[in-house]
Amino acid sequence: MPDQKNTPAHKAETSIGQLSLRYLVIILVIFGLSGFGLFLFVRGEARTFTQHEQLNQQKTLNQYLGHVIGYYSDIVRDLAAQQNVVDMINFDDSEAAALWASRTSALLPQNIGLALVTKEGQVMGNPLQLRLGKRCVDDVRRSLIGETIFQPPVHQEVEALAHFDITHPVTEGGEIIGLVFASFSLGILEESLARLVKSQQYAALLDGEGDLIVEVGNSALQRPGGEAQEYSRVPGSDWRFILRQMAPETRHVFLVLSAVLGAGFVITSLIVLLLIYRLGGAFRHDYRQILWQLTAVRKGHRVKPHASSGLRESSEIMREISGLVTEIDNYQNELKDLSVSDALTGLFNRRGFMEKGRYAMTMAERGVPCTLVLIDLDYFKQINDQHGHAVGDKVLQTLGRTLSAHTRSTDICGRIGGDEFAVILVNHQVDTLGDWYAKLAAGFDKAQRSINGGALEPCSTLSCGAISVVDLSCSLDSVLHYADEALYHSKRQGRGRITVHDQQIMHCDACRQDELPACPD
């Protein structure tokens, strides 16, 4: 007898634990890699967010500095547009110009010097009294003779009077006759930046020549002069501005994240081990029960079913699912049997039309004006013979779409035969039926022009028979009979028309006996 321990069956039985451990290792490796990936992702996102925030703030501060320069430029421009300034320069009234500059300077925010200058470059007044330094005067004269200088010029020879200059030409009749010179303290820029720049940031403002104007914030972030600088130009000037920010302190965040991931790793490992142990035990128990019952059945013993220790729920679910599938299949078959839609046109089929139509007849009995229209396609057999049934089907589908377009949601449309359609127009007066038919026929004729590449010949027309069913107590079958009589009258009269049946010549036998007067002979 062969050794059972070496048989393939025994190996298969004992491999469950090994497979479980392998799957556990795979899950834990995936968990570890996912945690490490999350670690790298969070760190990268933190750096990206910091860089994006820094760029946005640099752009905002840069625009703010541009607004500051624009504000002071607007002040000087407005001064240059004053008529008394034009007059003082024209009359070369230096005494009045100096007095004007002294009084106006006191009104300007952060103003250090103010003066009028002739087009020849002469300061109208004493430059020293007007607080114009030698470099200020030189810059003014250079600009008047057309030399290019960085704007606005910055002068920091005297630290207490460090300032930037703004000039604006004074014109008369489109000709420059002089200019207004004004200098403003750099302190306003330093104060503004100091309020807006955070302690972990560094901001620097440089003039057009690259010399430092103002710097605020953490100077440890200042880079060596030889290193590439990411400056941006301040709008309305030759100045440049840069903002740097410390990298976010993420060590603590990463330590917390590592601790959380480690704890999650351990907890997940324990849960997976517990689940594997529990499922393995349940499987072994159920396997032994099934084996015992099969052995008992093989020996001819009657046994009672034993409850599963852990997999009974899955067995019950499968049985319930099988039962539900059977019920759903039976229900779908019932739905197919009860289908009320015509597969080709999407309208009601005859069964659906009759079910809905009987409800409409009860409404008509209560006085709601309803009109039943029976529609037959003219020349449809000829279209089928000449162009094939596929084209004929397209004609039927076209009529279905046309009927849907020319009826309301309360109306009832159906295909009750091969090329025969019926419509019940609810709450519709029969005296307006002609207009409705004309629109329907025109829409159907137009829609047919696109069938078969526009080569459909002949096009089908609509012969209709109609009857008003308001206040009638006839059955729907009887009403359809009278509508059919009117339809054949339309056929005999040349087709492509509608005929309304006269209720006065109705003589049906389907009326309810207690309401015969509603259906006169």
Short mmCIF file of C-alpha atoms in Angstrom, two decimals:
data_model
loop_
_atom_site.label_atom_id
_atom_site.label_comp_id
_atom_site.label_asym_id
_atom_site.label_seq_id
_atom_site.Cartn_x
_atom_site.Cartn_y
_atom_site.Cartn_z
CA MET A 1 0.00 0.00 0.00
CA PRO A 2 1.55 3.36 -0.96
CA ASP A 3 2.50 5.83 1.72
CA GLN A 4 -0.37 8.33 2.01
CA LYS A 5 1.96 11.08 3.14
CA ASN A 6 3.61 11.07 -0.26
CA THR A 7 0.42 11.06 -2.31
CA PRO A 8 -0.63 14.23 -4.25
CA ALA A 9 -3.90 14.41 -2.27
CA HIS A 10 -2.04 14.72 0.99
CA LYS A 11 0.17 17.45 -0.42
CA ALA A 12 -2.88 19.38 -1.61
CA GLU A 13 -4.48 19.17 1.83
CA THR A 14 -1.40 20.42 3.63
CA SER A 15 -0.66 23.28 1.19
CA ILE A 16 -3.49 25.51 2.44
CA GLY A 17 -1.45 26.88 5.33
CA GLN A 18 1.55 27.44 3.08
CA LEU A 19 -0.55 29.28 0.50
CA SER A 20 -2.11 31.39 3.25
CA LEU A 21 1.31 32.41 4.52
CA ARG A 22 2.44 33.26 1.00
CA TYR A 23 -0.60 35.44 0.44
CA LEU A 24 0.01 37.07 3.80
CA VAL A 25 3.57 37.92 2.80
CA ILE A 26 2.36 39.36 -0.50
CA ILE A 27 -0.26 41.50 1.26
CA LEU A 28 2.26 42.79 3.76
CA VAL A 29 4.80 43.61 1.04
CA ILE A 30 2.12 45.51 -0.89
CA PHE A 31 1.16 47.33 2.29
CA GLY A 32 4.76 48.27 2.99
CA LEU A 33 5.38 49.51 -0.57
CA SER A 34 2.14 51.48 -0.50
CA GLY A 35 3.14 53.09 2.79
CA PHE A 36 6.57 54.00 1.45
CA GLY A 37 4.98 55.42 -1.69
CA LEU A 38 2.61 57.48 0.43
CA PHE A 39 5.59 58.73 2.41
CA LEU A 40 7.34 59.93 -0.75
CA PHE A 41 4.14 61.39 -2.17
CA VAL A 42 3.40 63.45 0.94
CA ARG A 43 6.94 64.79 1.02
CA GLY A 44 6.84 65.70 -2.67
CA GLU A 45 3.42 67.35 -2.36
CA ALA A 46 4.64 69.39 0.61
CA ARG A 47 7.59 70.69 -1.36
CA THR A 48 5.48 71.39 -4.43
CA PHE A 49 2.92 73.26 -2.34
CA THR A 50 5.64 75.37 -0.73
CA GLN A 51 7.13 76.27 -4.10
CA HIS A 52 3.73 77.09 -5.54
CA GLU A 53 2.86 79.23 -2.52
CA GLN A 54 6.19 81.03 -2.78
CA LEU A 55 5.71 81.80 -6.48
CA ASN A 56 2.19 83.09 -5.91
CA GLN A 57 3.29 85.34 -3.04
CA GLN A 58 6.27 86.61 -5.05
CA LYS A 59 3.92 87.50 -7.88
CA THR A 60 1.56 89.25 -5.45
CA LEU A 61 4.33 91.24 -3.77
CA ASN A 62 5.83 92.09 -7.14
CA GLN A 63 2.51 93.51 -8.30
CA TYR A 64 2.17 95.38 -5.01
CA LEU A 65 5.54 97.08 -5.54
CA GLY A 66 4.42 97.98 -9.05
CA HIS A 67 1.30 99.59 -7.58
CA VAL A 68 3.46 101.57 -5.13
CA ILE A 69 5.62 102.94 -7.96
CA GLY A 70 2.48 103.63 -10.00
CA TYR A 71 0.94 105.49 -7.07
CA TYR A 72 3.86 107.89 -6.74
CA SER A 73 4.17 108.21 -10.52
CA ASP A 74 0.51 109.25 -10.66
CA ILE A 75 1.18 111.92 -7.99
CA VAL A 76 4.03 113.42 -9.99
CA ARG A 77 2.04 113.25 -13.22
CA ASP A 78 -0.86 115.10 -11.62
CA LEU A 79 1.54 117.80 -10.40
CA ALA A 80 2.97 118.16 -13.90
CA ALA A 81 -0.53 118.71 -15.28
CA GLN A 82 -1.27 121.72 -13.02
CA GLN A 83 -1.60 125.00 -14.88
CA ASN A 84 0.37 127.01 -12.28
CA VAL A 85 3.32 124.63 -12.82
CA VAL A 86 3.18 125.32 -16.57
CA ASP A 87 3.03 129.07 -15.90
CA MET A 88 5.99 129.05 -13.46
CA ILE A 89 8.17 127.23 -15.99
CA ASN A 90 7.07 129.47 -18.89
CA PHE A 91 7.82 132.64 -16.92
CA ASP A 92 10.97 131.16 -15.40
CA ASP A 93 9.74 132.22 -11.95
CA SER A 94 12.27 130.39 -9.79
CA GLU A 95 11.18 132.11 -6.58
CA ALA A 96 7.55 131.04 -7.05
CA ALA A 97 8.68 127.56 -8.12
CA ALA A 98 10.79 127.14 -4.96
CA LEU A 99 7.91 128.33 -2.77
CA TRP A 100 5.50 125.97 -4.55
CA ALA A 101 7.90 123.06 -4.14
CA SER A 102 8.35 123.76 -0.41
CA ARG A 103 4.62 123.91 0.26
CA THR A 104 3.69 120.95 -1.96
CA SER A 105 6.46 118.75 -0.57
CA ALA A 106 4.90 118.94 2.89
CA LEU A 107 1.68 117.48 1.45
CA LEU A 108 3.25 114.49 -0.32
CA PRO A 109 3.63 111.19 1.60
CA GLN A 110 7.23 110.19 2.31
CA ASN A 111 8.52 113.00 0.09
CA ILE A 112 12.16 114.01 0.44
CA GLY A 113 12.70 116.45 -2.42
CA LEU A 114 10.52 118.27 -4.94
CA ALA A 115 11.47 120.74 -7.69
CA LEU A 116 10.62 122.10 -11.11
CA VAL A 117 13.28 121.78 -13.80
CA THR A 118 13.46 123.66 -17.10
CA LYS A 119 13.97 121.84 -20.36
CA GLU A 120 17.61 122.99 -20.30
CA GLY A 121 18.10 121.07 -17.03
CA GLN A 122 18.15 124.08 -14.68
CA VAL A 123 16.61 123.52 -11.28
CA MET A 124 14.19 126.35 -10.47
CA GLY A 125 15.43 127.20 -6.99
CA ASN A 126 18.32 126.19 -4.77
CA PRO A 127 18.87 122.40 -5.21
CA LEU A 128 20.21 122.02 -1.68
CA GLN A 129 17.24 123.82 -0.16
CA LEU A 130 14.94 121.70 -2.30
CA ARG A 131 16.90 118.63 -1.16
CA LEU A 132 18.19 117.60 -4.57
CA GLY A 133 21.56 115.89 -4.41
CA LYS A 134 24.22 116.12 -7.10
CA ARG A 135 23.35 112.66 -8.46
CA CYS A 136 19.68 113.58 -8.61
CA VAL A 137 20.48 116.66 -10.70
CA ASP A 138 22.83 114.67 -12.92
CA ASP A 139 20.16 112.00 -13.54
CA VAL A 140 17.62 114.70 -14.43
CA ARG A 141 19.96 116.35 -16.94
CA ARG A 142 20.94 113.01 -18.47
CA SER A 143 17.31 112.11 -19.01
CA LEU A 144 16.63 115.52 -20.62
CA ILE A 145 19.38 115.00 -23.20
CA GLY A 146 18.06 111.55 -24.04
CA GLU A 147 20.45 109.29 -22.14
CA THR A 148 19.02 105.98 -20.91
CA ILE A 149 18.98 105.57 -17.15
CA PHE A 150 17.38 102.90 -15.00
CA GLN A 151 13.99 103.90 -13.71
CA PRO A 152 13.26 104.86 -11.06
CA PRO A 153 16.78 105.97 -10.09
CA VAL A 154 17.80 105.08 -6.52
CA HIS A 155 20.20 107.13 -4.40
CA GLN A 156 21.49 105.79 -1.08
CA GLU A 157 24.62 107.91 -0.51
CA VAL A 158 23.09 109.32 2.66
CA GLU A 159 21.43 106.46 4.55
CA ALA A 160 18.94 108.70 6.34
CA LEU A 161 17.86 110.24 3.01
CA ALA A 162 17.87 107.06 0.87
CA HIS A 163 15.26 107.60 -1.82
CA PHE A 164 14.08 106.90 -5.32
CA ASP A 165 13.37 109.61 -7.93
CA ILE A 166 10.36 110.04 -10.18
CA THR A 167 10.12 112.65 -12.91
CA HIS A 168 7.38 113.59 -15.32
CA PRO A 169 7.56 116.02 -18.26
CA VAL A 170 5.60 119.27 -18.22
CA THR A 171 4.11 119.94 -21.64
CA GLU A 172 2.34 122.79 -23.37
CA GLY A 173 0.82 122.36 -26.78
CA GLY A 174 2.40 118.92 -27.05
CA GLU A 175 5.90 120.32 -26.46
CA ILE A 176 8.01 119.53 -23.39
CA ILE A 177 8.89 122.76 -21.54
CA GLY A 178 10.35 121.19 -18.39
CA LEU A 179 9.65 118.50 -15.86
CA VAL A 180 8.58 117.87 -12.28
CA PHE A 181 11.13 116.10 -10.11
CA ALA A 182 10.21 114.30 -6.87
CA SER A 183 12.06 111.91 -4.60
CA PHE A 184 10.46 109.56 -2.07
CA SER A 185 11.96 107.70 0.87
CA LEU A 186 12.88 104.07 0.48
CA GLY A 187 11.53 103.56 3.97
CA ILE A 188 8.00 103.21 2.62
CA LEU A 189 9.11 100.16 0.59
CA GLU A 190 10.94 98.59 3.51
CA GLU A 191 8.00 99.14 5.87
CA SER A 192 5.54 97.66 3.38
CA LEU A 193 7.63 94.58 2.70
CA ALA A 194 8.37 94.07 6.39
CA ARG A 195 4.62 93.87 7.05
CA LEU A 196 3.98 91.40 4.23
CA VAL A 197 7.01 89.10 4.38
CA LYS A 198 6.94 86.30 6.98
CA SER A 199 9.77 85.49 9.38
CA GLN A 200 10.70 82.31 7.49
CA GLN A 201 10.96 84.24 4.22
CA TYR A 202 13.53 86.52 2.63
CA ALA A 203 12.69 89.31 0.18
CA ALA A 204 15.08 91.54 -1.74
CA LEU A 205 14.50 94.50 -4.06
CA LEU A 206 17.26 95.49 -6.51
CA ASP A 207 17.58 98.44 -8.85
CA GLY A 208 18.26 98.22 -12.57
CA GLU A 209 22.02 97.93 -12.02
CA GLY A 210 21.58 95.04 -9.60
CA ASP A 211 22.36 97.02 -6.45
CA LEU A 212 20.33 96.16 -3.36
CA ILE A 213 17.57 98.63 -2.53
CA VAL A 214 15.74 96.90 0.31
CA GLU A 215 15.93 93.49 1.94
CA VAL A 216 13.75 92.12 4.72
CA GLY A 217 13.15 88.79 6.38
CA ASN A 218 15.52 85.93 7.16
CA SER A 219 18.94 86.90 5.78
CA ALA A 220 20.09 83.27 6.10
CA LEU A 221 18.16 82.62 2.91
CA GLN A 222 20.28 85.11 0.96
CA ARG A 223 22.32 83.26 -1.64
CA PRO A 224 25.89 84.06 -2.72
CA GLY A 225 26.13 86.64 -5.43
CA GLY A 226 27.51 84.18 -7.95
CA GLU A 227 24.54 81.83 -7.69
CA ALA A 228 21.69 82.10 -10.14
CA GLN A 229 18.95 84.39 -8.89
CA GLU A 230 15.25 83.94 -9.78
CA TYR A 231 14.33 87.64 -9.94
CA SER A 232 11.15 89.04 -11.48
CA ARG A 233 10.82 92.55 -12.87
CA VAL A 234 8.66 94.99 -10.94
CA PRO A 235 5.93 96.40 -13.23
CA GLY A 236 6.51 99.97 -14.38
CA SER A 237 10.22 99.98 -13.46
CA ASP A 238 13.65 98.45 -14.05
CA TRP A 239 13.71 97.09 -10.50
CA ARG A 240 13.85 93.37 -9.76
CA PHE A 241 12.34 91.47 -6.86
CA ILE A 242 12.87 88.03 -5.36
CA LEU A 243 11.20 86.10 -2.55
CA ARG A 244 12.62 82.96 -0.96
CA GLN A 245 11.06 80.73 1.66
CA MET A 246 12.40 78.09 3.98
CA ALA A 247 11.52 74.52 3.14
CA PRO A 248 8.70 73.36 5.44
CA GLU A 249 9.76 71.47 8.53
CA THR A 250 8.42 68.03 7.70
CA ARG A 251 10.54 65.85 9.95
CA HIS A 252 7.88 65.67 12.65
CA VAL A 253 5.18 65.04 10.07
CA PHE A 254 7.20 62.21 8.58
CA LEU A 255 7.87 60.71 12.02
CA VAL A 256 4.15 60.74 12.82
CA LEU A 257 3.34 59.28 9.40
CA SER A 258 5.94 56.55 9.90
CA ALA A 259 4.50 55.72 13.32
CA VAL A 260 0.97 55.56 11.93
CA LEU A 261 2.05 53.39 9.01
CA GLY A 262 4.02 51.11 11.33
CA ALA A 263 1.07 50.70 13.66
CA GLY A 264 -1.22 50.07 10.72
CA PHE A 265 1.25 47.51 9.39
CA VAL A 266 1.28 45.58 12.67
CA ILE A 267 -2.51 45.76 13.13
CA THR A 268 -3.13 44.66 9.56
CA SER A 269 -0.73 41.75 9.99
CA LEU A 270 -2.54 40.58 13.11
CA ILE A 271 -5.95 40.90 11.47
CA VAL A 272 -4.83 39.03 8.36
CA LEU A 273 -3.30 36.26 10.46
CA LEU A 274 -6.47 35.97 12.54
CA LEU A 275 -8.67 35.86 9.45
CA ILE A 276 -6.49 33.25 7.80
CA TYR A 277 -6.53 31.11 10.92
CA ARG A 278 -10.30 31.47 11.30
CA LEU A 279 -11.10 30.77 7.65
CA GLY A 280 -8.65 27.86 7.57
CA GLY A 281 -10.25 26.33 10.64
CA ALA A 282 -13.75 26.82 9.24
CA PHE A 283 -12.76 25.29 5.93
CA ARG A 284 -11.18 22.28 7.63
CA HIS A 285 -14.26 21.81 9.80
CA ASP A 286 -16.65 22.02 6.85
CA TYR A 287 -14.45 19.76 4.80
CA ARG A 288 -14.54 17.09 7.52
CA GLN A 289 -18.33 17.41 7.82
CA ILE A 290 -18.83 17.12 4.09
CA LEU A 291 -16.46 14.17 3.94
CA TRP A 292 -18.28 12.46 6.83
CA GLN A 293 -21.68 13.00 5.25
CA LEU A 294 -20.51 11.78 1.85
CA THR A 295 -19.01 8.72 3.51
CA ALA A 296 -22.26 8.09 5.38
CA VAL A 297 -24.30 8.46 2.17
CA ARG A 298 -21.92 6.12 0.35
CA LYS A 299 -22.49 3.55 3.09
CA GLY A 300 -26.26 3.98 2.87
CA HIS A 301 -26.81 5.74 6.16
CA ARG A 302 -29.35 8.53 6.58
CA VAL A 303 -27.77 11.55 8.19
CA LYS A 304 -29.05 14.91 9.25
CA PRO A 305 -27.32 17.93 7.73
CA HIS A 306 -24.79 19.51 10.04
CA ALA A 307 -24.45 23.25 10.31
CA SER A 308 -21.28 24.73 8.86
CA SER A 309 -18.94 26.27 11.39
CA GLY A 310 -17.88 29.15 9.22
CA LEU A 311 -18.85 28.68 5.58
CA ARG A 312 -22.55 28.03 6.04
CA GLU A 313 -23.34 31.65 5.20
CA SER A 314 -21.66 31.37 1.81
CA SER A 315 -23.62 28.20 1.04
CA GLU A 316 -26.87 29.89 2.00
CA ILE A 317 -26.00 32.92 -0.09
CA MET A 318 -25.38 30.75 -3.14
CA ARG A 319 -28.68 28.94 -2.63
CA GLU A 320 -30.48 32.25 -2.22
CA ILE A 321 -28.76 33.65 -5.29
CA SER A 322 -29.83 30.61 -7.31
CA GLY A 323 -33.39 31.10 -6.14
CA LEU A 324 -33.29 34.78 -6.96
CA VAL A 325 -31.89 34.08 -10.43
CA THR A 326 -34.75 31.67 -11.06
CA GLU A 327 -37.30 34.22 -9.84
CA ILE A 328 -35.73 36.96 -11.93
CA ASP A 329 -35.74 34.72 -15.00
CA ASN A 330 -39.42 33.87 -14.47
CA TYR A 331 -40.21 37.54 -13.93
CA GLN A 332 -38.41 38.51 -17.12
CA ASN A 333 -40.32 35.87 -19.03
CA GLU A 334 -43.54 37.29 -17.65
CA LEU A 335 -42.44 40.76 -18.69
CA LYS A 336 -41.76 39.47 -22.20
CA ASP A 337 -45.19 37.90 -22.32
CA LEU A 338 -46.74 41.13 -21.06
CA SER A 339 -44.71 43.37 -23.33
CA VAL A 340 -46.78 46.16 -24.75
CA SER A 341 -44.24 47.84 -27.01
CA ASP A 342 -43.69 47.45 -30.72
CA ALA A 343 -40.04 46.60 -31.23
CA LEU A 344 -39.76 48.34 -34.61
CA THR A 345 -41.39 51.72 -33.96
CA GLY A 346 -41.19 52.02 -30.18
CA LEU A 347 -44.93 52.74 -30.02
CA PHE A 348 -47.48 50.60 -28.25
CA ASN A 349 -48.27 47.31 -29.95
CA ARG A 350 -51.89 46.25 -30.37
CA ARG A 351 -52.08 44.82 -26.86
CA GLY A 352 -50.61 47.92 -25.30
CA PHE A 353 -52.83 50.21 -27.37
CA MET A 354 -55.97 48.34 -26.38
CA GLU A 355 -55.05 48.43 -22.67
CA LYS A 356 -54.32 52.18 -22.73
CA GLY A 357 -57.20 52.86 -25.10
CA ARG A 358 -59.80 51.37 -22.76
CA TYR A 359 -58.70 53.84 -20.11
CA ALA A 360 -59.11 56.68 -22.63
CA MET A 361 -62.62 55.41 -23.43
CA THR A 362 -63.60 55.73 -19.78
CA MET A 363 -62.34 59.32 -19.85
CA ALA A 364 -64.41 59.98 -22.96
CA GLU A 365 -67.50 58.59 -21.25
CA ARG A 366 -67.03 61.23 -18.55
CA GLY A 367 -67.06 63.99 -21.15
CA VAL A 368 -63.36 64.42 -21.93
CA PRO A 369 -63.19 65.13 -25.67
CA CYS A 370 -61.19 62.32 -27.28
CA THR A 371 -60.71 61.47 -30.93
CA LEU A 372 -59.60 58.11 -32.29
CA VAL A 373 -57.67 58.17 -35.57
CA LEU A 374 -56.92 55.02 -37.56
CA ILE A 375 -53.97 55.44 -39.98
CA ASP A 376 -53.05 53.29 -42.95
CA LEU A 377 -49.92 53.71 -45.09
CA ASP A 378 -50.68 54.20 -48.77
CA TYR A 379 -48.47 52.46 -51.37
CA PHE A 380 -46.66 50.55 -48.59
CA LYS A 381 -46.82 47.21 -50.44
CA GLN A 382 -45.41 48.89 -53.54
CA ILE A 383 -42.52 50.31 -51.47
CA ASN A 384 -41.76 46.87 -50.06
CA ASP A 385 -41.88 45.29 -53.53
CA GLN A 386 -39.68 47.93 -55.21
CA HIS A 387 -37.21 48.80 -52.44
CA GLY A 388 -37.27 45.84 -50.10
CA HIS A 389 -38.57 45.24 -46.61
CA ALA A 390 -35.61 47.03 -45.01
CA VAL A 391 -36.74 50.30 -46.61
CA GLY A 392 -40.31 49.46 -45.65
CA ASP A 393 -39.22 49.09 -42.04
CA LYS A 394 -37.57 52.52 -42.22
CA VAL A 395 -40.85 54.00 -43.47
CA LEU A 396 -42.67 52.43 -40.50
CA GLN A 397 -40.02 53.77 -38.10
CA THR A 398 -40.30 57.21 -39.70
CA LEU A 399 -44.04 57.25 -39.18
CA GLY A 400 -43.52 56.17 -35.56
CA ARG A 401 -41.14 59.08 -34.94
CA THR A 402 -43.45 61.51 -36.76
CA LEU A 403 -46.43 60.43 -34.65
CA SER A 404 -44.39 60.87 -31.47
CA ALA A 405 -43.39 64.36 -32.60
CA HIS A 406 -46.98 65.42 -33.37
CA THR A 407 -48.66 64.02 -30.27
CA ARG A 408 -48.53 64.86 -26.60
CA SER A 409 -47.53 62.68 -23.70
CA THR A 410 -51.21 62.27 -22.82
CA ASP A 411 -52.08 60.92 -26.28
CA ILE A 412 -51.93 57.19 -27.09
CA CYS A 413 -50.09 55.97 -30.19
CA GLY A 414 -49.76 52.39 -31.34
CA ARG A 415 -48.95 50.16 -34.25
CA ILE A 416 -51.87 47.74 -34.29
CA GLY A 417 -51.09 45.90 -37.51
CA GLY A 418 -48.48 45.61 -40.23
CA ASP A 419 -48.84 49.11 -41.72
CA GLU A 420 -51.82 50.18 -39.63
CA PHE A 421 -51.45 52.67 -36.77
CA ALA A 422 -53.95 54.10 -34.30
CA VAL A 423 -53.93 57.28 -32.23
CA ILE A 424 -56.23 58.47 -29.47
CA LEU A 425 -55.97 62.23 -29.10
CA VAL A 426 -56.99 62.99 -25.52
CA ASN A 427 -58.68 66.30 -24.75
CA HIS A 428 -58.77 67.10 -28.47
CA GLN A 429 -61.71 68.59 -30.32
CA VAL A 430 -62.61 66.81 -33.53
CA ASP A 431 -63.13 70.10 -35.41
CA THR A 432 -59.36 70.80 -35.21
CA LEU A 433 -58.48 67.38 -36.59
CA GLY A 434 -57.89 68.72 -40.11
CA ASP A 435 -55.05 70.97 -38.99
CA TRP A 436 -53.51 68.15 -36.97
CA TYR A 437 -53.66 65.78 -39.95
CA ALA A 438 -52.16 68.36 -42.30
CA LYS A 439 -49.15 68.87 -40.00
CA LEU A 440 -48.74 65.14 -39.50
CA ALA A 441 -48.88 64.39 -43.23
CA ALA A 442 -46.45 67.21 -44.06
CA GLY A 443 -44.00 66.10 -41.38
CA PHE A 444 -44.17 62.48 -42.53
CA ASP A 445 -43.65 63.45 -46.17
CA LYS A 446 -40.61 65.57 -45.28
CA ALA A 447 -39.12 62.85 -43.10
CA GLN A 448 -39.41 60.29 -45.92
CA ARG A 449 -37.18 62.39 -48.18
CA SER A 450 -34.10 61.20 -46.31
CA ILE A 451 -34.95 57.49 -46.61
CA ASN A 452 -32.95 55.40 -49.07
CA GLY A 453 -30.65 58.32 -49.88
CA GLY A 454 -33.58 60.46 -50.99
CA ALA A 455 -34.46 57.96 -53.72
CA LEU A 456 -37.70 56.68 -52.19
CA GLU A 457 -40.32 56.66 -54.93
CA PRO A 458 -43.19 56.63 -54.45
CA CYS A 459 -43.41 58.15 -51.00
CA SER A 460 -46.10 56.80 -48.79
CA THR A 461 -49.08 58.97 -47.86
CA LEU A 462 -51.49 58.62 -44.96
CA SER A 463 -55.12 57.58 -45.28
CA CYS A 464 -56.98 58.14 -42.04
CA GLY A 465 -60.32 57.43 -40.53
CA ALA A 466 -61.37 59.23 -37.37
CA ILE A 467 -64.25 59.31 -34.95
CA SER A 468 -65.00 61.42 -31.90
CA VAL A 469 -65.60 59.17 -28.90
CA VAL A 470 -66.77 61.76 -26.39
CA ASP A 471 -69.97 60.79 -24.55
CA LEU A 472 -70.00 57.38 -26.27
CA SER A 473 -70.46 54.15 -24.36
CA CYS A 474 -69.21 51.87 -27.13
CA SER A 475 -66.37 49.43 -26.65
CA LEU A 476 -62.97 50.27 -28.11
CA ASP A 477 -63.36 47.47 -30.66
CA SER A 478 -66.59 49.03 -31.94
CA VAL A 479 -65.01 52.48 -32.17
CA LEU A 480 -62.09 50.98 -34.12
CA HIS A 481 -64.66 49.39 -36.45
CA TYR A 482 -66.24 52.75 -37.23
CA ALA A 483 -62.87 54.40 -37.65
CA ASP A 484 -61.99 51.61 -40.08
CA GLU A 485 -65.12 52.39 -42.11
CA ALA A 486 -64.04 56.03 -42.30
CA LEU A 487 -60.54 54.89 -43.30
CA TYR A 488 -61.81 52.90 -46.24
CA HIS A 489 -63.89 55.89 -47.28
CA SER A 490 -60.61 57.87 -47.44
CA LYS A 491 -59.08 55.09 -49.55
CA ARG A 492 -62.01 55.13 -51.96
CA GLN A 493 -61.81 58.92 -52.26
CA GLY A 494 -58.23 58.78 -53.54
CA ARG A 495 -56.04 58.17 -50.46
CA GLY A 496 -53.85 60.71 -48.62
CA ARG A 497 -56.76 62.23 -46.72
CA ILE A 498 -58.71 61.94 -43.47
CA THR A 499 -62.43 61.15 -43.06
CA VAL A 500 -64.37 61.71 -39.85
CA HIS A 501 -67.17 59.22 -39.16
CA ASP A 502 -70.62 60.66 -38.47
CA GLN A 503 -71.84 59.51 -35.07
CA GLN A 504 -75.45 59.83 -36.22
CA ILE A 505 -75.22 56.74 -38.42
CA MET A 506 -73.64 54.47 -35.81
CA HIS A 507 -75.53 51.21 -35.19
CA CYS A 508 -73.25 49.10 -33.04
CA ASP A 509 -74.40 46.26 -30.79
CA ALA A 510 -71.59 46.63 -28.21
CA CYS A 511 -73.08 49.52 -26.20
CA ARG A 512 -74.00 48.85 -22.63
CA GLN A 513 -77.72 48.20 -22.50
CA ASP A 514 -78.39 50.93 -19.94
CA GLU A 515 -76.80 53.62 -22.13
CA LEU A 516 -78.17 52.82 -25.60
CA PRO A 517 -79.29 56.42 -26.21
CA ALA A 518 -75.66 57.43 -26.28
CA CYS A 519 -75.20 55.28 -29.39
CA PRO A 520 -78.20 55.98 -31.67
CA ASP A 521 -79.21 53.84 -34.61
#
